[in-house]
PDB file of C-alpha atoms in Angstrom:
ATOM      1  CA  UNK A  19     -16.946   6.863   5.143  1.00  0.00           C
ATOM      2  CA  UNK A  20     -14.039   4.887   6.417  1.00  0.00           C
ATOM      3  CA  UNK A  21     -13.486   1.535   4.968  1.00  0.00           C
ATOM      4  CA  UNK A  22     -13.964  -1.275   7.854  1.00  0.00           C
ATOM      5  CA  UNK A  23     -13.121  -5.042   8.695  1.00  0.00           C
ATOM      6  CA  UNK A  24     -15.933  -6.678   6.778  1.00  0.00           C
ATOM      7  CA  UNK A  25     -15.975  -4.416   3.728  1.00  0.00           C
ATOM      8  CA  UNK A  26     -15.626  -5.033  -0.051  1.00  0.00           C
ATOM      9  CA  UNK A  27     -12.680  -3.201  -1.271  1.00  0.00           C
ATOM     10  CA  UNK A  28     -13.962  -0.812  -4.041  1.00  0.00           C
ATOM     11  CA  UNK A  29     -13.055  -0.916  -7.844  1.00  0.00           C
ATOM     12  CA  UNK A  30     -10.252   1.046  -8.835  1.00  0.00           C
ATOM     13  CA  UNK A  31      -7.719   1.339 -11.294  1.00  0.00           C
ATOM     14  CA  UNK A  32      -3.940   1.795 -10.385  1.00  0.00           C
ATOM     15  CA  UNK A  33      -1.479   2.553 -12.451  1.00  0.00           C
ATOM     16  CA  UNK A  34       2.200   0.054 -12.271  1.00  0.00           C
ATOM     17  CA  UNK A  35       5.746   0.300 -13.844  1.00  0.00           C
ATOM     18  CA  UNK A  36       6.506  -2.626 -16.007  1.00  0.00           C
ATOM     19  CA  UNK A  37       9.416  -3.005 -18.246  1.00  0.00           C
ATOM     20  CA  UNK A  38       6.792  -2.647 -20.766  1.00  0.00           C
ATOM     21  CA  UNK A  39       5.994   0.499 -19.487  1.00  0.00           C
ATOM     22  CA  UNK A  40       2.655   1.799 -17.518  1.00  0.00           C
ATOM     23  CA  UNK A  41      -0.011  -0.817 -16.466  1.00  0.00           C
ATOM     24  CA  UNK A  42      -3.424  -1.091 -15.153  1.00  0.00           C
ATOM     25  CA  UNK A  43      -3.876  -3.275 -12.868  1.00  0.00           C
ATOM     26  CA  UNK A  44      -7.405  -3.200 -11.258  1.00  0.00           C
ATOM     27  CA  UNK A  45      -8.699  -4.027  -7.597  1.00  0.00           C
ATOM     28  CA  UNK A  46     -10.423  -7.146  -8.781  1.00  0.00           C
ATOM     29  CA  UNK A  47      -7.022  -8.029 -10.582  1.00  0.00           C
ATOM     30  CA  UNK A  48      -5.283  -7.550  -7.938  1.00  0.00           C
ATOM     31  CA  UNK A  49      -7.000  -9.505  -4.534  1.00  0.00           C
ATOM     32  CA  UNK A  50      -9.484 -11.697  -6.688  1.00  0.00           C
ATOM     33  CA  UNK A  51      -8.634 -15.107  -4.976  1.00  0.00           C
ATOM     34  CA  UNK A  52      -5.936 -13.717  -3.143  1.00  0.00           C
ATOM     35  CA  UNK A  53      -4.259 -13.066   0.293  1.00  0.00           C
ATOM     36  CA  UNK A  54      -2.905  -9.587  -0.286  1.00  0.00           C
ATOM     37  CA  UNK A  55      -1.628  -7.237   1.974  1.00  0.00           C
ATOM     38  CA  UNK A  56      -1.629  -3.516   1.138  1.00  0.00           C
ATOM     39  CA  UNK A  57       0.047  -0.877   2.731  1.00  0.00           C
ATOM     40  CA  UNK A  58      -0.163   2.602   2.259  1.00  0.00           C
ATOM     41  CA  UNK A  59       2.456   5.745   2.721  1.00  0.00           C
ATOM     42  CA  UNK A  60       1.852   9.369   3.170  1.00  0.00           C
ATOM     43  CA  UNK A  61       4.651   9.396   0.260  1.00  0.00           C
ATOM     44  CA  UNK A  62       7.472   7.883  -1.661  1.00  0.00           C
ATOM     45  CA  UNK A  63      11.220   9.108  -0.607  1.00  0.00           C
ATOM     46  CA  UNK A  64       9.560  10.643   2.456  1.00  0.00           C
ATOM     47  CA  UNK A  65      11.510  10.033   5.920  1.00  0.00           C
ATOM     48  CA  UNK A  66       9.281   7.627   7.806  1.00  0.00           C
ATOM     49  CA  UNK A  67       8.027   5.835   4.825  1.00  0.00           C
ATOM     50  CA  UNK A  68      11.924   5.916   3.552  1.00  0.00           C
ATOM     51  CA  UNK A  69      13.417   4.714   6.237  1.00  0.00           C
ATOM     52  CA  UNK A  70      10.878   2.546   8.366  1.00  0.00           C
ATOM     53  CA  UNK A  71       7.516   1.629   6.486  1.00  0.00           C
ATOM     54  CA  UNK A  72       9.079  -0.015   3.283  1.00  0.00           C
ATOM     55  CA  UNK A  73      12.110  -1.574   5.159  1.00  0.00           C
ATOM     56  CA  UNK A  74       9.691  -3.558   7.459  1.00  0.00           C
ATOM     57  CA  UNK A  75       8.023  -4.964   4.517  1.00  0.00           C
ATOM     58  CA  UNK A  76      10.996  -5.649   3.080  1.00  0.00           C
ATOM     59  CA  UNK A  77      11.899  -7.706   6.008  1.00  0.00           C
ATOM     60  CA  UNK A  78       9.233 -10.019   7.259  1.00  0.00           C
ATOM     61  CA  UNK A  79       8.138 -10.302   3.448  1.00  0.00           C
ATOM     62  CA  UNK A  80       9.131 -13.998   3.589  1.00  0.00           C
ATOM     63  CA  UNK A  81       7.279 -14.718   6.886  1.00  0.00           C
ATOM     64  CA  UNK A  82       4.398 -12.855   5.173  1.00  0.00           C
ATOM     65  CA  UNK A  83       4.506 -15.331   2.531  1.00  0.00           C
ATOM     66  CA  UNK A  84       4.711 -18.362   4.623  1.00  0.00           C
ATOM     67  CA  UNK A  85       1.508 -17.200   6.414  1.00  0.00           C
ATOM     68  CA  UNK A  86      -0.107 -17.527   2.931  1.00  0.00           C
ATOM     69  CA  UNK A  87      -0.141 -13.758   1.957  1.00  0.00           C
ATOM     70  CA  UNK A  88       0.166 -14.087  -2.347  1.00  0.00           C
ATOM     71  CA  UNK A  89       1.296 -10.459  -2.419  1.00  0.00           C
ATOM     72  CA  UNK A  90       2.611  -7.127  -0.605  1.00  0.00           C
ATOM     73  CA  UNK A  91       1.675  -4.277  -2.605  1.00  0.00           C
ATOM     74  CA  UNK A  92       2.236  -0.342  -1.455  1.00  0.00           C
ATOM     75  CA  UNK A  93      -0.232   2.395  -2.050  1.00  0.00           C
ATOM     76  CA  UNK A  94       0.776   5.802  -2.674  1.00  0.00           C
ATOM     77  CA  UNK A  95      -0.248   9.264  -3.971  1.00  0.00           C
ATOM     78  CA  UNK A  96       2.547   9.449  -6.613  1.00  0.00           C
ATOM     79  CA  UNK A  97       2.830   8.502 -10.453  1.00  0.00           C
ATOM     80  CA  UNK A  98       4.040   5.356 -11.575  1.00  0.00           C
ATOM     81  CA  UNK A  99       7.062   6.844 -12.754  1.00  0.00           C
ATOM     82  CA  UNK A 100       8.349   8.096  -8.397  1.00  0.00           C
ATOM     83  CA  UNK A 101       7.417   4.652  -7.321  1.00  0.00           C
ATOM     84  CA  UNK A 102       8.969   3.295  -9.531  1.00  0.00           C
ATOM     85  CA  UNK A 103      12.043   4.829  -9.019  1.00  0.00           C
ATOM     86  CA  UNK A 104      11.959   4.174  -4.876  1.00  0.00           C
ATOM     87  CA  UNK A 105      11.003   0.748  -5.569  1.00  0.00           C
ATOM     88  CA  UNK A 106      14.323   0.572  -7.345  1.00  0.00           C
ATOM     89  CA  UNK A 107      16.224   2.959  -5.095  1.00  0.00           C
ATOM     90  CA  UNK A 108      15.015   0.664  -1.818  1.00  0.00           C
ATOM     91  CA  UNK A 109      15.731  -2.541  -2.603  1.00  0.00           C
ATOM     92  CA  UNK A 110      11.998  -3.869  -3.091  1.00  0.00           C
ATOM     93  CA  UNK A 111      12.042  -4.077  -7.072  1.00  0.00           C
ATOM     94  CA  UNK A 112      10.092  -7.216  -8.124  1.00  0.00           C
ATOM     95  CA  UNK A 113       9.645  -7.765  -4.509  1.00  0.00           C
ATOM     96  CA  UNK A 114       6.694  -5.034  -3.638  1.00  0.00           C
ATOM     97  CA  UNK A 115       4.109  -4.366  -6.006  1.00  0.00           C
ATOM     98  CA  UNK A 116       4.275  -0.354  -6.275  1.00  0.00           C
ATOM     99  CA  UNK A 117       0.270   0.911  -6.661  1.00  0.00           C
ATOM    100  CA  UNK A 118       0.349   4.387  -8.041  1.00  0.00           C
ATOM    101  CA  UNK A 119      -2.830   5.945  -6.953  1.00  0.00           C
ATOM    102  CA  UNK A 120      -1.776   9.692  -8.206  1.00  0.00           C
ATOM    103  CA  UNK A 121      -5.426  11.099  -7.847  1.00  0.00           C
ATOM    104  CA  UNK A 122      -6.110   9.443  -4.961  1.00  0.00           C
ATOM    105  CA  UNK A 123      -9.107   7.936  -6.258  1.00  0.00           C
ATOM    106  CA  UNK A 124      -8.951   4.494  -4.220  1.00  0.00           C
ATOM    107  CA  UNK A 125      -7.129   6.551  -1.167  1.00  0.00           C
ATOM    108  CA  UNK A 126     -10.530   8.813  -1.565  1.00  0.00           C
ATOM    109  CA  UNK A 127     -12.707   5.976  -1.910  1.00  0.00           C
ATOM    110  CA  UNK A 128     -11.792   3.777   0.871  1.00  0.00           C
ATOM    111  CA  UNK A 129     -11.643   7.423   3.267  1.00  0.00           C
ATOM    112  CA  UNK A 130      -7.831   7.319   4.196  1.00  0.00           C
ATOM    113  CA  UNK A 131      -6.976  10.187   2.149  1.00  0.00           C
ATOM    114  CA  UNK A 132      -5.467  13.207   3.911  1.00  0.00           C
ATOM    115  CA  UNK A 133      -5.008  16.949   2.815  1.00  0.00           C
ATOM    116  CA  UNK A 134      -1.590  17.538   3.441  1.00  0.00           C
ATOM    117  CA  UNK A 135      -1.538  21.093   1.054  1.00  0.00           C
ATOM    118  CA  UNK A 136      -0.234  22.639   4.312  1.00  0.00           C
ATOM    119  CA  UNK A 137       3.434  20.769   3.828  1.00  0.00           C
ATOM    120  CA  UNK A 138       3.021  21.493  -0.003  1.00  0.00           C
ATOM    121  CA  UNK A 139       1.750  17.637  -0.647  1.00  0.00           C
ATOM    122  CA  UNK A 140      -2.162  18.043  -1.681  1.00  0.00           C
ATOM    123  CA  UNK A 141      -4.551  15.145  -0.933  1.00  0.00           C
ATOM    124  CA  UNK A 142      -2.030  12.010   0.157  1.00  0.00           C
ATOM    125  CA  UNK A 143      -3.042   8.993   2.057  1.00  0.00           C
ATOM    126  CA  UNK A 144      -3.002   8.298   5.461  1.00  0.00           C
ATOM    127  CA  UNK A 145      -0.208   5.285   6.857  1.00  0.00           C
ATOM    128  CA  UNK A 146      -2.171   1.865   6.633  1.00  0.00           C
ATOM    129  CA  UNK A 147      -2.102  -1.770   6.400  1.00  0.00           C
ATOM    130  CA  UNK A 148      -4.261  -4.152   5.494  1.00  0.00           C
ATOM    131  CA  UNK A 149      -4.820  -7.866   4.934  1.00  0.00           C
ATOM    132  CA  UNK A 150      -7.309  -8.628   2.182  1.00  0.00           C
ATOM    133  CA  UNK A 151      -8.782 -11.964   1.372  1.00  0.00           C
ATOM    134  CA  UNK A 152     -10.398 -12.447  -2.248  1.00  0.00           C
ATOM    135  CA  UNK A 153     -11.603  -8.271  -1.910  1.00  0.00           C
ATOM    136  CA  UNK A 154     -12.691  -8.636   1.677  1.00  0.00           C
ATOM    137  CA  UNK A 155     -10.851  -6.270   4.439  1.00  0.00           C
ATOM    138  CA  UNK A 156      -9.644  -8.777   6.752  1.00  0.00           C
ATOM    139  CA  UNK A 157      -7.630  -7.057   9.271  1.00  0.00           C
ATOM    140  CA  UNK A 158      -7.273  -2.727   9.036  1.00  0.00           C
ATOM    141  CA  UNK A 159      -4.377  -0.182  10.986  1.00  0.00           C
ATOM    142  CA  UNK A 160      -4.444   3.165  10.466  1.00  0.00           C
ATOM    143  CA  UNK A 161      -1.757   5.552  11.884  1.00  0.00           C
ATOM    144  CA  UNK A 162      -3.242   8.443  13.572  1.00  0.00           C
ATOM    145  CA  UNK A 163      -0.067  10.802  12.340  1.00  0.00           C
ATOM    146  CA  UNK A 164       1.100  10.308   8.760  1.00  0.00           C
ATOM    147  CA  UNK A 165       4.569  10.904  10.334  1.00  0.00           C
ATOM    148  CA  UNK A 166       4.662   7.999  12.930  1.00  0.00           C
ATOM    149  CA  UNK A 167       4.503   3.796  12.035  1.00  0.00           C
ATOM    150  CA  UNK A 168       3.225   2.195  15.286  1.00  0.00           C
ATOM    151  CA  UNK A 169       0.447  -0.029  13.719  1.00  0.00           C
ATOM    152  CA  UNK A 170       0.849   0.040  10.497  1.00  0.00           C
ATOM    153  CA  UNK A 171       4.428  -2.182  10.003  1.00  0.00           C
ATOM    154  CA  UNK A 172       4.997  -5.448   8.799  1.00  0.00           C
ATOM    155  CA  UNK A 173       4.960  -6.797  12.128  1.00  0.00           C
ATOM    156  CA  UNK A 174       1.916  -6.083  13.013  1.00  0.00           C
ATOM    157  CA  UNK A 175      -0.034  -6.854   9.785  1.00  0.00           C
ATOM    158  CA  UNK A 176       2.129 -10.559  10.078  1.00  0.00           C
ATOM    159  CA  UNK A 177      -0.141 -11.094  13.387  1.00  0.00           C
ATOM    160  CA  UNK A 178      -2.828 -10.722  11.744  1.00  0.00           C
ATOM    161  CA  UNK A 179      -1.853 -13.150   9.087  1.00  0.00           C
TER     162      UNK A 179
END
């Protein structure tokens, strides 16, 4: 089942890169009393999320947080360790909270998850974003191609705000 508007996000556990080296940081920890806005990539490094998805978060992040949003974070299928390293690599270090879901356990849960074994990427998530208030799904766009970003950019997420 597909998460909706309306729904709960579930638990989870993701993992983060600190300087202090991995993290959990749980759902609840995450959106408890919070704006957040979460967006999801088919993968880190890869050319649409490279050179589109992140860069439009990257630039209406401070119009996201003067509509109240408390925190962008990304969700991927990778370790830690690759999201780190593109956080780094594209500018959003500090910036973007990097969510490694590498067994796609929340990507699974919520129903975006896509098999992408025939590219040689396994289970991966499907393009997203979404505003959550305090765990609540407030506003939900899916990409119907992991390779396109029509609904899923910063833009459209910040009309939602």
């Amino acid at each position: 089942m597909t998460i909706a508007i309306g729904d709960r996000l579930p638990e989870a556990t993701f993992k983060v890169r600190t300087p202090e080296g991995l993290k959990d940081l749980t759902v609840r920890e995450l959106t408890a009393g919070r704006r957040v806005v979460l967006f999801a990539v088919p993968g880190a490094f890869t050319p649409t999320c490279h050179a589109k998805h992140l860069p439009s978060y990257l630039e209406h992040l401070d119009a996201l947080r003067a509509k109240g949003i408390d925190e962008v974070a990304c969700v991927a299928v990778n370790d830690a360790f690759v999201l780190d390293a593109w956080s780094k690599q594209g500018g959003c270090d500090g910036k973007i909270t990097m969510l490694s879901d590498g067994n796609a356990t929340f990507t699974k849960a919520i129903g975006l998850d896509f098999d992408g074994s025939g590219f040689g990427l396994g289970t991966r998530s499907k393009r997203y974003s979404m505003l959550v208030d305090d765990g609540v799904v407030k506003a939900l766009n899916v990409e119907e191609s992991p390779g396109v970003m029509e609904v899923s950019g910063a833009d459209r997420i910040l009309a939602a705000c």
